[in-house]
Tab-separated table of C-alpha atoms and ligand atoms in Angstrom:
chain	number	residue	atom	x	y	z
A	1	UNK	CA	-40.640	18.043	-0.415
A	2	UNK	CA	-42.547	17.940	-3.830
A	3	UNK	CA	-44.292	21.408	-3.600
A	4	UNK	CA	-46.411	20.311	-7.026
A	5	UNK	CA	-48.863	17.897	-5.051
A	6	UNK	CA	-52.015	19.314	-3.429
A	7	UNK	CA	-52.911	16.758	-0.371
A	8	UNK	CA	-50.540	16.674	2.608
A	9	UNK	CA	-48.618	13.283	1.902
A	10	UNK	CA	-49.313	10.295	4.776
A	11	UNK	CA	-46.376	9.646	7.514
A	12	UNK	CA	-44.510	7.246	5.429
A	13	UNK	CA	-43.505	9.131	2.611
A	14	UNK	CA	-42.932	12.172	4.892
A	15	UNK	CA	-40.671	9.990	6.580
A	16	UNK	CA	-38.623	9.061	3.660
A	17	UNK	CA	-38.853	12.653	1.638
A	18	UNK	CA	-38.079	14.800	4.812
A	19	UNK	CA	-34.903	13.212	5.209
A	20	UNK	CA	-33.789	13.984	2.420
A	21	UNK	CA	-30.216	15.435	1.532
A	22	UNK	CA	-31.480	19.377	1.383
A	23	UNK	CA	-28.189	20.915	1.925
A	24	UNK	CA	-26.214	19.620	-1.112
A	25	UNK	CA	-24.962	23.483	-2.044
A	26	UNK	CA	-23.861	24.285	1.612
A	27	UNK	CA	-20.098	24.620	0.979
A	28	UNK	CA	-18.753	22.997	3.869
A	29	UNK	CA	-14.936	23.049	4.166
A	30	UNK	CA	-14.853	19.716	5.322
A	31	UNK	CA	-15.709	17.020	2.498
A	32	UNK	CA	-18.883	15.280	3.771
A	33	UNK	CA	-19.157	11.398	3.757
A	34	UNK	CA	-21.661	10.484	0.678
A	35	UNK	CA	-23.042	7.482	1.627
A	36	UNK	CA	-26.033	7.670	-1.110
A	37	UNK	CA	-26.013	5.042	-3.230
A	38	UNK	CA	-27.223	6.432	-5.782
A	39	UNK	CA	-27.409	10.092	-7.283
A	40	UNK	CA	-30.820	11.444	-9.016
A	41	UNK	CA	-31.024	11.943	-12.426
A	42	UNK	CA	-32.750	15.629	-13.736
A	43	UNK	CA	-35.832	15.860	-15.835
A	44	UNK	CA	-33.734	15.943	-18.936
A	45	UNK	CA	-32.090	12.706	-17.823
A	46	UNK	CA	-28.826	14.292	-17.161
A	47	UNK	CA	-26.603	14.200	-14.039
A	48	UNK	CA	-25.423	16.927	-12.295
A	49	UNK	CA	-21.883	15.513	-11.554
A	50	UNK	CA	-21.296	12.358	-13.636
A	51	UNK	CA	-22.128	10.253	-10.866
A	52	UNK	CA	-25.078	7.875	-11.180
A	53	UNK	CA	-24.360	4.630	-8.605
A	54	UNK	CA	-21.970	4.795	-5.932
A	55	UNK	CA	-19.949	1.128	-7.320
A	56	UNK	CA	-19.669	2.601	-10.532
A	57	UNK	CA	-18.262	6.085	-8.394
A	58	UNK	CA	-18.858	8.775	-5.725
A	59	UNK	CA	-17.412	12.146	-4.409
A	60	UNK	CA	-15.085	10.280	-1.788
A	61	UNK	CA	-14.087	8.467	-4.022
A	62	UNK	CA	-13.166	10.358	-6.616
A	63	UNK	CA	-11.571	12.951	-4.178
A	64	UNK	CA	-8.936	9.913	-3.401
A	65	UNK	CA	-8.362	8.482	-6.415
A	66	UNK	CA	-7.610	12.406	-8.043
A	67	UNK	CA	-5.439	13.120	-5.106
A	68	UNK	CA	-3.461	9.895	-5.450
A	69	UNK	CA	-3.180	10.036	-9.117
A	70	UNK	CA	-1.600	13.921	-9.094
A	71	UNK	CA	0.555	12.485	-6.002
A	72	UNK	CA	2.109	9.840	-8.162
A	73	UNK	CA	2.380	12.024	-11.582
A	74	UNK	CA	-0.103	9.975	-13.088
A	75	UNK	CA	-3.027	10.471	-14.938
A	76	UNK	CA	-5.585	7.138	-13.796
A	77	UNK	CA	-6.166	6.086	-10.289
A	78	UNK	CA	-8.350	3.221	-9.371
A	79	UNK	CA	-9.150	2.788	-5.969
A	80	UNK	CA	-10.157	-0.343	-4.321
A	81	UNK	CA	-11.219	-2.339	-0.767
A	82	UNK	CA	-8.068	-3.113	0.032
A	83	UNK	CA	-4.507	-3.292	-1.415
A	84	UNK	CA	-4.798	-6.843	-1.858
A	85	UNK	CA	-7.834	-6.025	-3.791
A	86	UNK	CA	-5.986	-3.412	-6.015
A	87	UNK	CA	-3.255	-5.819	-6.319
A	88	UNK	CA	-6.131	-8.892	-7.635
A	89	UNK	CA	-7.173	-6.048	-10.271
A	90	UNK	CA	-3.586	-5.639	-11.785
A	91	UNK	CA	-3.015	-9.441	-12.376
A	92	UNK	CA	-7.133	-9.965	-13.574
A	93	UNK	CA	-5.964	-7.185	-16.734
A	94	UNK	CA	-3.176	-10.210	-17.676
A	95	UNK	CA	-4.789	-13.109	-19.698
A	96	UNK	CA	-4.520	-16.838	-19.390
A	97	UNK	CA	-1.294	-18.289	-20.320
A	98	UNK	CA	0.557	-14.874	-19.127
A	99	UNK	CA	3.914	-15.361	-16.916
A	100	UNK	CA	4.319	-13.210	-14.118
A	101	UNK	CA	8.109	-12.449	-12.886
A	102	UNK	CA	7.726	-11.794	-9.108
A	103	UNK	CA	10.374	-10.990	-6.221
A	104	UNK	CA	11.763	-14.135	-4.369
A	105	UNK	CA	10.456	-12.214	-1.008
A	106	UNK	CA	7.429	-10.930	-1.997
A	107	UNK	CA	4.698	-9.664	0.512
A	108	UNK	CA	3.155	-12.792	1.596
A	109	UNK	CA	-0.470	-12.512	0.776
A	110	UNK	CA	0.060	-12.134	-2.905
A	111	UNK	CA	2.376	-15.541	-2.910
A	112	UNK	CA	-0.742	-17.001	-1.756
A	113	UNK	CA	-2.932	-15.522	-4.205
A	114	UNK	CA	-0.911	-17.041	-6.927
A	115	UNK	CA	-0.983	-19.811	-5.269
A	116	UNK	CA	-5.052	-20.112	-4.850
A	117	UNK	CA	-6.724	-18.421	-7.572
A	118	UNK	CA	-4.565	-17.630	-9.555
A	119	UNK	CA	-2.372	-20.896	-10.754
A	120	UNK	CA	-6.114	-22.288	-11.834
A	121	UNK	CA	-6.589	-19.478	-14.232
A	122	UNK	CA	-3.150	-20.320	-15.945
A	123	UNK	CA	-0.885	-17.706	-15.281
A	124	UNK	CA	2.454	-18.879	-14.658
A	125	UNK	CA	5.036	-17.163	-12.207
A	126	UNK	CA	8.680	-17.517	-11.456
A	127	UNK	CA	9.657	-15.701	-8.512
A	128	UNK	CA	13.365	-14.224	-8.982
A	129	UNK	CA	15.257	-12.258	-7.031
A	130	UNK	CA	14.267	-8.589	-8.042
A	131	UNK	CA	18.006	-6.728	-7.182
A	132	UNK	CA	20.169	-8.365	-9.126
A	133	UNK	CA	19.368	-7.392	-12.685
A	134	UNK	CA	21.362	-10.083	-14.459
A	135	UNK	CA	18.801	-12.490	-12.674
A	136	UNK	CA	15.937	-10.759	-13.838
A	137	UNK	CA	16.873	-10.712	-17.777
A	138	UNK	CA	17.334	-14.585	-17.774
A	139	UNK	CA	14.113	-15.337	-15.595
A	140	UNK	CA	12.019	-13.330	-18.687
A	141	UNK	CA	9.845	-15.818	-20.967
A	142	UNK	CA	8.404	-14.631	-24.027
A	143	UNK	CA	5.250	-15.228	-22.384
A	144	UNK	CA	6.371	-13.262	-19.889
A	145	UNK	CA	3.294	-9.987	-19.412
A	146	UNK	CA	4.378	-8.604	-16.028
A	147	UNK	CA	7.144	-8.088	-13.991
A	148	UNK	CA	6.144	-6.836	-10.245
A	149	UNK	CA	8.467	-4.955	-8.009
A	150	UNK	CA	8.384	-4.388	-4.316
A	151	UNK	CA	11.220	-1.777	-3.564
A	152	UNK	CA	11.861	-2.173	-0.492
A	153	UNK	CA	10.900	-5.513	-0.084
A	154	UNK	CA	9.121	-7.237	2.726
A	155	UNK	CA	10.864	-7.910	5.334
A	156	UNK	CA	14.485	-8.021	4.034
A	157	UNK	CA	14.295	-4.189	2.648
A	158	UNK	CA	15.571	-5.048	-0.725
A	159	UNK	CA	16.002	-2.774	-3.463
A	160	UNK	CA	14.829	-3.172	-7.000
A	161	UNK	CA	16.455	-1.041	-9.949
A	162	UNK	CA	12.768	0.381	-10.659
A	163	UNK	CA	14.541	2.013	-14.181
A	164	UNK	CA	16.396	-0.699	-15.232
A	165	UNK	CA	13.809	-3.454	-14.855
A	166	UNK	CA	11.296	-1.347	-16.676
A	167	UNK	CA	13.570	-1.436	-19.192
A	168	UNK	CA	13.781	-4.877	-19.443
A	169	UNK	CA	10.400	-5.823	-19.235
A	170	UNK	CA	9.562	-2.931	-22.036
A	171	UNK	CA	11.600	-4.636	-23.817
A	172	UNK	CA	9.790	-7.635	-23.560
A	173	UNK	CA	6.313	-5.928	-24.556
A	174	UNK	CA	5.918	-6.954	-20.973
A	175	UNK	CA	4.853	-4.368	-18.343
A	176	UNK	CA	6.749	-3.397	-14.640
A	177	UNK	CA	4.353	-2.526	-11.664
A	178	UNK	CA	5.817	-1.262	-8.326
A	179	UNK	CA	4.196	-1.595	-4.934
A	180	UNK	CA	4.766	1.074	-3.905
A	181	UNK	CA	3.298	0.815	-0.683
A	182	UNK	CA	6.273	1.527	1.695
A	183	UNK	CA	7.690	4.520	0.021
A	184	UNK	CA	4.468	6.435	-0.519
A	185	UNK	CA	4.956	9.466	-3.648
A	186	UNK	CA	6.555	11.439	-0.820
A	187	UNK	CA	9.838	9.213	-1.477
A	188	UNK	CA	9.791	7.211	-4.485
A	189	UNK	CA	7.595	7.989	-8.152
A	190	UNK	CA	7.666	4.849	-9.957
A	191	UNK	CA	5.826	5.878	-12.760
A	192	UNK	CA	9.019	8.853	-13.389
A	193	UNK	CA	11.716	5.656	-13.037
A	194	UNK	CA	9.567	4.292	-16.103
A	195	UNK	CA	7.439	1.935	-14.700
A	196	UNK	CA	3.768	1.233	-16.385
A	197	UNK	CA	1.713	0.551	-12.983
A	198	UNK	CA	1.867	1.897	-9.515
A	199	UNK	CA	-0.007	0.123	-6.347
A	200	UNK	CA	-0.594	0.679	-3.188
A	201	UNK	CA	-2.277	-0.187	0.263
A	202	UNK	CA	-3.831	2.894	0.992
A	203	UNK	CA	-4.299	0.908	4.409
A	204	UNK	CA	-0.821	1.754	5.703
A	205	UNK	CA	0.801	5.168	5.008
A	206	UNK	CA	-2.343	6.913	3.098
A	207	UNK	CA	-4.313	5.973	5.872
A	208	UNK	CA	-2.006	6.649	8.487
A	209	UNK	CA	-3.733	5.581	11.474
A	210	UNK	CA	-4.535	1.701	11.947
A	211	UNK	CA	-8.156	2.405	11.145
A	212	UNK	CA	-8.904	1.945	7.534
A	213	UNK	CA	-8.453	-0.692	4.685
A	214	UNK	CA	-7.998	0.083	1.280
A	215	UNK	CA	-6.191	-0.253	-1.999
A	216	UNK	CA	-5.195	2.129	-5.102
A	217	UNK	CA	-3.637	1.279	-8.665
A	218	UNK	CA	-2.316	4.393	-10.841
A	219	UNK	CA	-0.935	4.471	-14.689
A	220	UNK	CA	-0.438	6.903	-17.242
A	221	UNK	CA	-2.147	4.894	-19.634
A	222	UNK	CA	-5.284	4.731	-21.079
A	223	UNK	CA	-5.252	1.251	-22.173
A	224	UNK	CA	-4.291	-0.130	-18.741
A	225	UNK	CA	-6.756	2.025	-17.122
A	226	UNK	CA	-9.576	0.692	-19.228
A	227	UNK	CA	-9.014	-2.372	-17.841
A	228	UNK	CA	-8.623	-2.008	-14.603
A	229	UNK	CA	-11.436	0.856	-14.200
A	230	UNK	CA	-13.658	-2.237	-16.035
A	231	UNK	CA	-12.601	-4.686	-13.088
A	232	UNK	CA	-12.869	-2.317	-10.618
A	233	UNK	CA	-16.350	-1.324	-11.571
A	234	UNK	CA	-17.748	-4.351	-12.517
A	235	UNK	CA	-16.355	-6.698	-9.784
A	236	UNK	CA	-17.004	-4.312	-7.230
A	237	UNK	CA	-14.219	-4.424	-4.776
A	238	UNK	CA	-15.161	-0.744	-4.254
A	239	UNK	CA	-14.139	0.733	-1.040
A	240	UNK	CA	-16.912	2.179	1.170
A	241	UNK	CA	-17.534	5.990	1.130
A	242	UNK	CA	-16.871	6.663	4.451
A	243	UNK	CA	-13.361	4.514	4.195
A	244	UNK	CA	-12.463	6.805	1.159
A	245	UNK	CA	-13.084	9.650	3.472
A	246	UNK	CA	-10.538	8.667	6.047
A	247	UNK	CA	-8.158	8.048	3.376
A	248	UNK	CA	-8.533	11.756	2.392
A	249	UNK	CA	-7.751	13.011	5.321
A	250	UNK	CA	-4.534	10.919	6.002
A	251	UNK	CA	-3.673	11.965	2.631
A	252	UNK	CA	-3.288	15.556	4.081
A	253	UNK	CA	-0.822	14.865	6.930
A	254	UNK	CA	0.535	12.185	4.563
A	255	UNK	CA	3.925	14.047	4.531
A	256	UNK	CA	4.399	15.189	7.900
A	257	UNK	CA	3.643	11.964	9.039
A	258	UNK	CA	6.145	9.754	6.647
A	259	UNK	CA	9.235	12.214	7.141
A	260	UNK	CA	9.270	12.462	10.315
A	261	UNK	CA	8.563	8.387	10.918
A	262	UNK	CA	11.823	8.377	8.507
A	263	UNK	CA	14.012	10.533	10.637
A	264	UNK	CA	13.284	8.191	13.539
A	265	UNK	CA	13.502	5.276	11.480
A	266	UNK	CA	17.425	6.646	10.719
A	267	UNK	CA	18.378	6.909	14.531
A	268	UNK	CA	16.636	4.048	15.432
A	269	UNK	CA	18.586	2.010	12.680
A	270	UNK	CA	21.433	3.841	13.490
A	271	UNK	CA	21.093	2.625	17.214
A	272	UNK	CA	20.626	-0.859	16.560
A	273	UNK	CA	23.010	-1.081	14.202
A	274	UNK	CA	25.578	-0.495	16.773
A	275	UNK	CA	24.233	-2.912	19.691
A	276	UNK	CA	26.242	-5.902	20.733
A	277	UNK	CA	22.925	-7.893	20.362
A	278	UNK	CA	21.469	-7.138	16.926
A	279	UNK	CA	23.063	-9.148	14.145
A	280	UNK	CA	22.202	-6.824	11.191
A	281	UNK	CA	19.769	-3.802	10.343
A	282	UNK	CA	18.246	-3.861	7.192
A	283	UNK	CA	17.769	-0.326	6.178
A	284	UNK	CA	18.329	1.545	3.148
A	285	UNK	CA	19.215	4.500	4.693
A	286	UNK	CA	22.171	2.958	6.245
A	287	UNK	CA	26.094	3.082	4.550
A	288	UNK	CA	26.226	-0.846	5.049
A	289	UNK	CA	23.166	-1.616	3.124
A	290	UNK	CA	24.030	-3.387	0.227
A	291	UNK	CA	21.659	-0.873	-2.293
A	292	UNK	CA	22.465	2.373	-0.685
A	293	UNK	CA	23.701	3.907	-3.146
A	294	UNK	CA	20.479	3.019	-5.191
A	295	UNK	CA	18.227	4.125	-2.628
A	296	UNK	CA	19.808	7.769	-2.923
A	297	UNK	CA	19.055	7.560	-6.643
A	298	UNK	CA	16.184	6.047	-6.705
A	299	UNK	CA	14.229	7.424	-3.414
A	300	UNK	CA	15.650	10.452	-4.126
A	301	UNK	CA	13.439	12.277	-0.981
A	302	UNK	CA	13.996	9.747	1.521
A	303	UNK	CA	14.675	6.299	3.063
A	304	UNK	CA	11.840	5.349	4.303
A	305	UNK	CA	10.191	4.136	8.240
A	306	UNK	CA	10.520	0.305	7.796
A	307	UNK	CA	13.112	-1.729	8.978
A	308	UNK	CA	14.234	-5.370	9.778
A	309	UNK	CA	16.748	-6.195	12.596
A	310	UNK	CA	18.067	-10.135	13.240
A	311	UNK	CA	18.525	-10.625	16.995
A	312	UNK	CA	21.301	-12.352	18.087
A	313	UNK	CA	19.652	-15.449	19.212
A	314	UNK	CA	17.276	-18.015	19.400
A	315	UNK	CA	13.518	-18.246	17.917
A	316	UNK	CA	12.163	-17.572	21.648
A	317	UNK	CA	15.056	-15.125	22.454
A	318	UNK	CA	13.633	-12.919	19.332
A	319	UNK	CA	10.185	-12.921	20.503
A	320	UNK	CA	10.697	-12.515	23.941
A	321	UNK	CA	12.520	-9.112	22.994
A	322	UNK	CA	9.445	-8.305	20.744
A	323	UNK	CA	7.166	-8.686	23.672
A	324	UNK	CA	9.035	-6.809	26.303
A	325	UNK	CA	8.760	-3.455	24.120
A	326	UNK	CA	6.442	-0.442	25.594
A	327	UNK	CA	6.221	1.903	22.887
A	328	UNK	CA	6.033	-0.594	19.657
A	329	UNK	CA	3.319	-2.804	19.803
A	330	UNK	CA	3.490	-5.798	18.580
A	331	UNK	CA	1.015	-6.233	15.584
A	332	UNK	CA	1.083	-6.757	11.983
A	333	UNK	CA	0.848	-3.904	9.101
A	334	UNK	CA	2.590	-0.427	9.173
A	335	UNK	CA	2.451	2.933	8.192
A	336	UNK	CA	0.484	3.880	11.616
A	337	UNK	CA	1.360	6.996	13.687
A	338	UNK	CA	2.100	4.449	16.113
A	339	UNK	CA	5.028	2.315	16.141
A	340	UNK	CA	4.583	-1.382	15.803
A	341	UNK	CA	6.907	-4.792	15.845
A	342	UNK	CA	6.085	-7.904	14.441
A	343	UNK	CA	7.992	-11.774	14.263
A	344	UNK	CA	7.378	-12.183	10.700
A	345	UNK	CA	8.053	-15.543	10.487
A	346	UNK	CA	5.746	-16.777	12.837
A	347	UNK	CA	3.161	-14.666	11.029
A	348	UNK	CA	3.935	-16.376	7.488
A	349	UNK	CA	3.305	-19.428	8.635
A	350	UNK	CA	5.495	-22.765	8.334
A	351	UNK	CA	7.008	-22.072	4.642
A	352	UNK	CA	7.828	-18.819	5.144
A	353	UNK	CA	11.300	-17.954	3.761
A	354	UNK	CA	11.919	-15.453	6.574
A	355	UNK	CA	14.471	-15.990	9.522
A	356	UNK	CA	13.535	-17.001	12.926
A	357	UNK	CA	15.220	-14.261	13.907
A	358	UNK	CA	14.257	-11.454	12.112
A	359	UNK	CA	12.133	-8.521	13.745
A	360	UNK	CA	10.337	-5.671	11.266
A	361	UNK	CA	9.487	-2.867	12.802
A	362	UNK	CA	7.392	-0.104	11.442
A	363	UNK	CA	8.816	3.334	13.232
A	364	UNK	CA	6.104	5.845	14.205
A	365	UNK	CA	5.926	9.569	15.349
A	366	UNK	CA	7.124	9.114	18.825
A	367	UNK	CA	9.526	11.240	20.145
A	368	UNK	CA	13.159	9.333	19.323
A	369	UNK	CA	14.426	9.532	22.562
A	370	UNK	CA	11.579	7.069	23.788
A	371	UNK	CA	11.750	4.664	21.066
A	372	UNK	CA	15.830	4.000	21.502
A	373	UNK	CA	15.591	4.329	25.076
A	374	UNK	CA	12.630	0.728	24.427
A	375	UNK	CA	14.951	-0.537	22.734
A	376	UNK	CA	18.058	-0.287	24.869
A	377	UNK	CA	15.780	-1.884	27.516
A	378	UNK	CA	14.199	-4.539	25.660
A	379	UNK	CA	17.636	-5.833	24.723
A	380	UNK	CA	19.069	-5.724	27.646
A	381	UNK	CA	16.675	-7.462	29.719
A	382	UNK	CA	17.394	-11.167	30.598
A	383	UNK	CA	14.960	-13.834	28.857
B	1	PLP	C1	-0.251	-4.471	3.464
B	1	PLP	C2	0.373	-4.625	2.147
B	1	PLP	C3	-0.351	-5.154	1.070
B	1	PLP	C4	-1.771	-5.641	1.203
B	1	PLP	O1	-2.666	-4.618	1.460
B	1	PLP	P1	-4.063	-4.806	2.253
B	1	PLP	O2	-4.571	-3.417	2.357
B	1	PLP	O3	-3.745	-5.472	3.552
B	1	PLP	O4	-4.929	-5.688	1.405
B	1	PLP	C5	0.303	-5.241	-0.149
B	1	PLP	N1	1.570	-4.849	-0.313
B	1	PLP	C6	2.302	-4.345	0.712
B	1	PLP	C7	3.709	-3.939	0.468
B	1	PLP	C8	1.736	-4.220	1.978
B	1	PLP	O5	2.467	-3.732	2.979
């Protein structure tokens, strides 16, 4: 309370200046949630901490967005309401009459974005597929300002040559981003393979736990991150304090969490792989995918938890199997400590690209044994 006035002050301003945050030099070891909106200025009209209005930035905030910037070896970090959100930001810094380069199965939402918003503002895409490199130097326009990766894609788990393309589109005076949502900085650095922009969905691995959505786009340069930090600021798809908070804290089990979701992913795919009834695996970690050898290079700490399978079977056969699963539930998104399984197709919608008969599954931190022992009954039930 204001010590400087003389009479006792009524019940409504004791209500509002009683509550007030008193314990701002406490030192508690766990980050508290900042929910002010705004931060008070001193007599002098100075700041304490650089932050003045919680859009423009706040301590959760910046906690995340310094974390996931060191985590990626880069020097901005933007973060965002949601990775689709992030994502918006990157293609808002192009300018009409730009031509995007985008992979034949890119994550689904984004398609659509293009598609709705984006199409009207006149940029232009071609969507090419991303791991054959040949295809990507004669897709290139000279209009041609971004070329956006997704390695491994969604759902087939193809590889992009993060290097190479950089290369190409440098070449180009056109910039690469990488979503690098399913590798996370524990397995795969874009920005070290050369590329210019980094995004993620801080919703599925950072988070960790089904329970938060969010979005994050890092650079390692300054012109970039003028422009995005301008778009994030002053369209204000900020995230929400508290939702930077839980991001925080997955970012601290972050590692234990994605290396041991690998290590099951490996047996799992290693399991299926070998059952009369699964068609293919698509996993990088696996001798008979096609990139292997690039994922050893290129995700030089790790394979990854997501995988496709195709079921031998029908539409219904494929779903049935889906449902009849105990441990994976069956629900879209990934990166969860729990595992999920999802019929892609049918989640797409009618023009989606992806087979009837295609399962992903995003592997969790169950013990192994369960998880193969679901599968081996799943697939042998009768439909
Ligand atoms: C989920 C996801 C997105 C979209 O993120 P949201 O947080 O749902 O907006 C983008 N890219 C990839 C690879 C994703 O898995």
């Amino acid at each position: 309370m204001n010590r400087s006035m003389k009479s006792k002050p009524k019940f409504e301003t004791i209500a509002i200046k009683s509550t007030e945050n008193k314990y701002s030099d406490s030192a508690p070891v766990s980050t508290p949630i900042y929910l002010s909106s705004t931060y008070k200025r001193n007599s002098d009209g100075s700041y304490a901490n650089d932050f003045v209005y919680s859009r423009a930035n706040n301590p959760n905030r910046a906690i995340v967005e310094e974390a996931i910037a060191i985590l990626e070896n880069g020097k901005q970090a933007f973060a965002f309401s949601s990775g689709m959100a992030a994502i918006s930001a990157v293609f808002q810094s192009l300018k009409t009459g730009d031509h995007v380069l985008l992979p034949d199965d890119i994550y689904y939402a984004i398609k659509r974005l293009m598609e709705e918003v984006f199409n009207r503002w006149n940029l232009s895409y071609d969507l090419v597929d991303m791991s054959n490199i040949e295809t990507v130097k004669k897709a290139v326009k000279t209009n041609t300002a971004l070329i956006w990766l997704e390695s491994p894609s969604n759902p087939q788990l193809k590889l992009s040559d993060v290097s190479a393309i950089s290369e190409i589109a440098h070449q180009n005076k056109a910039i690469c981003a990488v979503d690098n949502t399913w590798l996370t900085p524990v397995f795969q650095n874009p920005l070290e393979l050369g590329a210019d922009i980094v995004v993620h969905s801080t919703t599925k691995y950072f988070g960790g736990h089904s329970d938060v959505i969010g979005g994050c786009v890092v650079m390692n340069n300054e012109i970039i991150a003028e422009k995005i930090k301008n778009i994030q600021v002053f369209s204000g798809a900020v995230p929400a304090p508290f939702d930077c908070w839980l991001i925080a804290r997955g970012i601290q089990t972050l590692h234990l969490r994605i290396k041991k979701q690998s290590k099951n992913a490996m047996k799992l795919a290693k399991y299926l792989e070998n059952h009369p009834k699964i068609e293919k695996v698509n996993y990088p970690g696996l001798q008979s995918h096609p990139q292997h050898l690039l994922a050893k290079k290129q995700q030089k700490k790790g394979f990854g938890a997501m995988l496709s399978v195709l079921i031998k079977g029908t539409e219904s056969e494929t779903t049935a199997i889906a449902a009849k699963l105990a441990y994976f539930t069956l629900a879209t998104s990934l990166g969860g400590v729990e595992s999920l399984v999802e019929h892609r197709k049918s989640v797409e919608g009618p023009d989606s690209p992806t087979q009837y008969n295609l399962l992903r599954i995003s592997v969790g931190i169950e013990h192994i044994e369960d998880l193969i022992a679901d599968w081996k009954n799943a697939l042998s039930l009768k439909n």
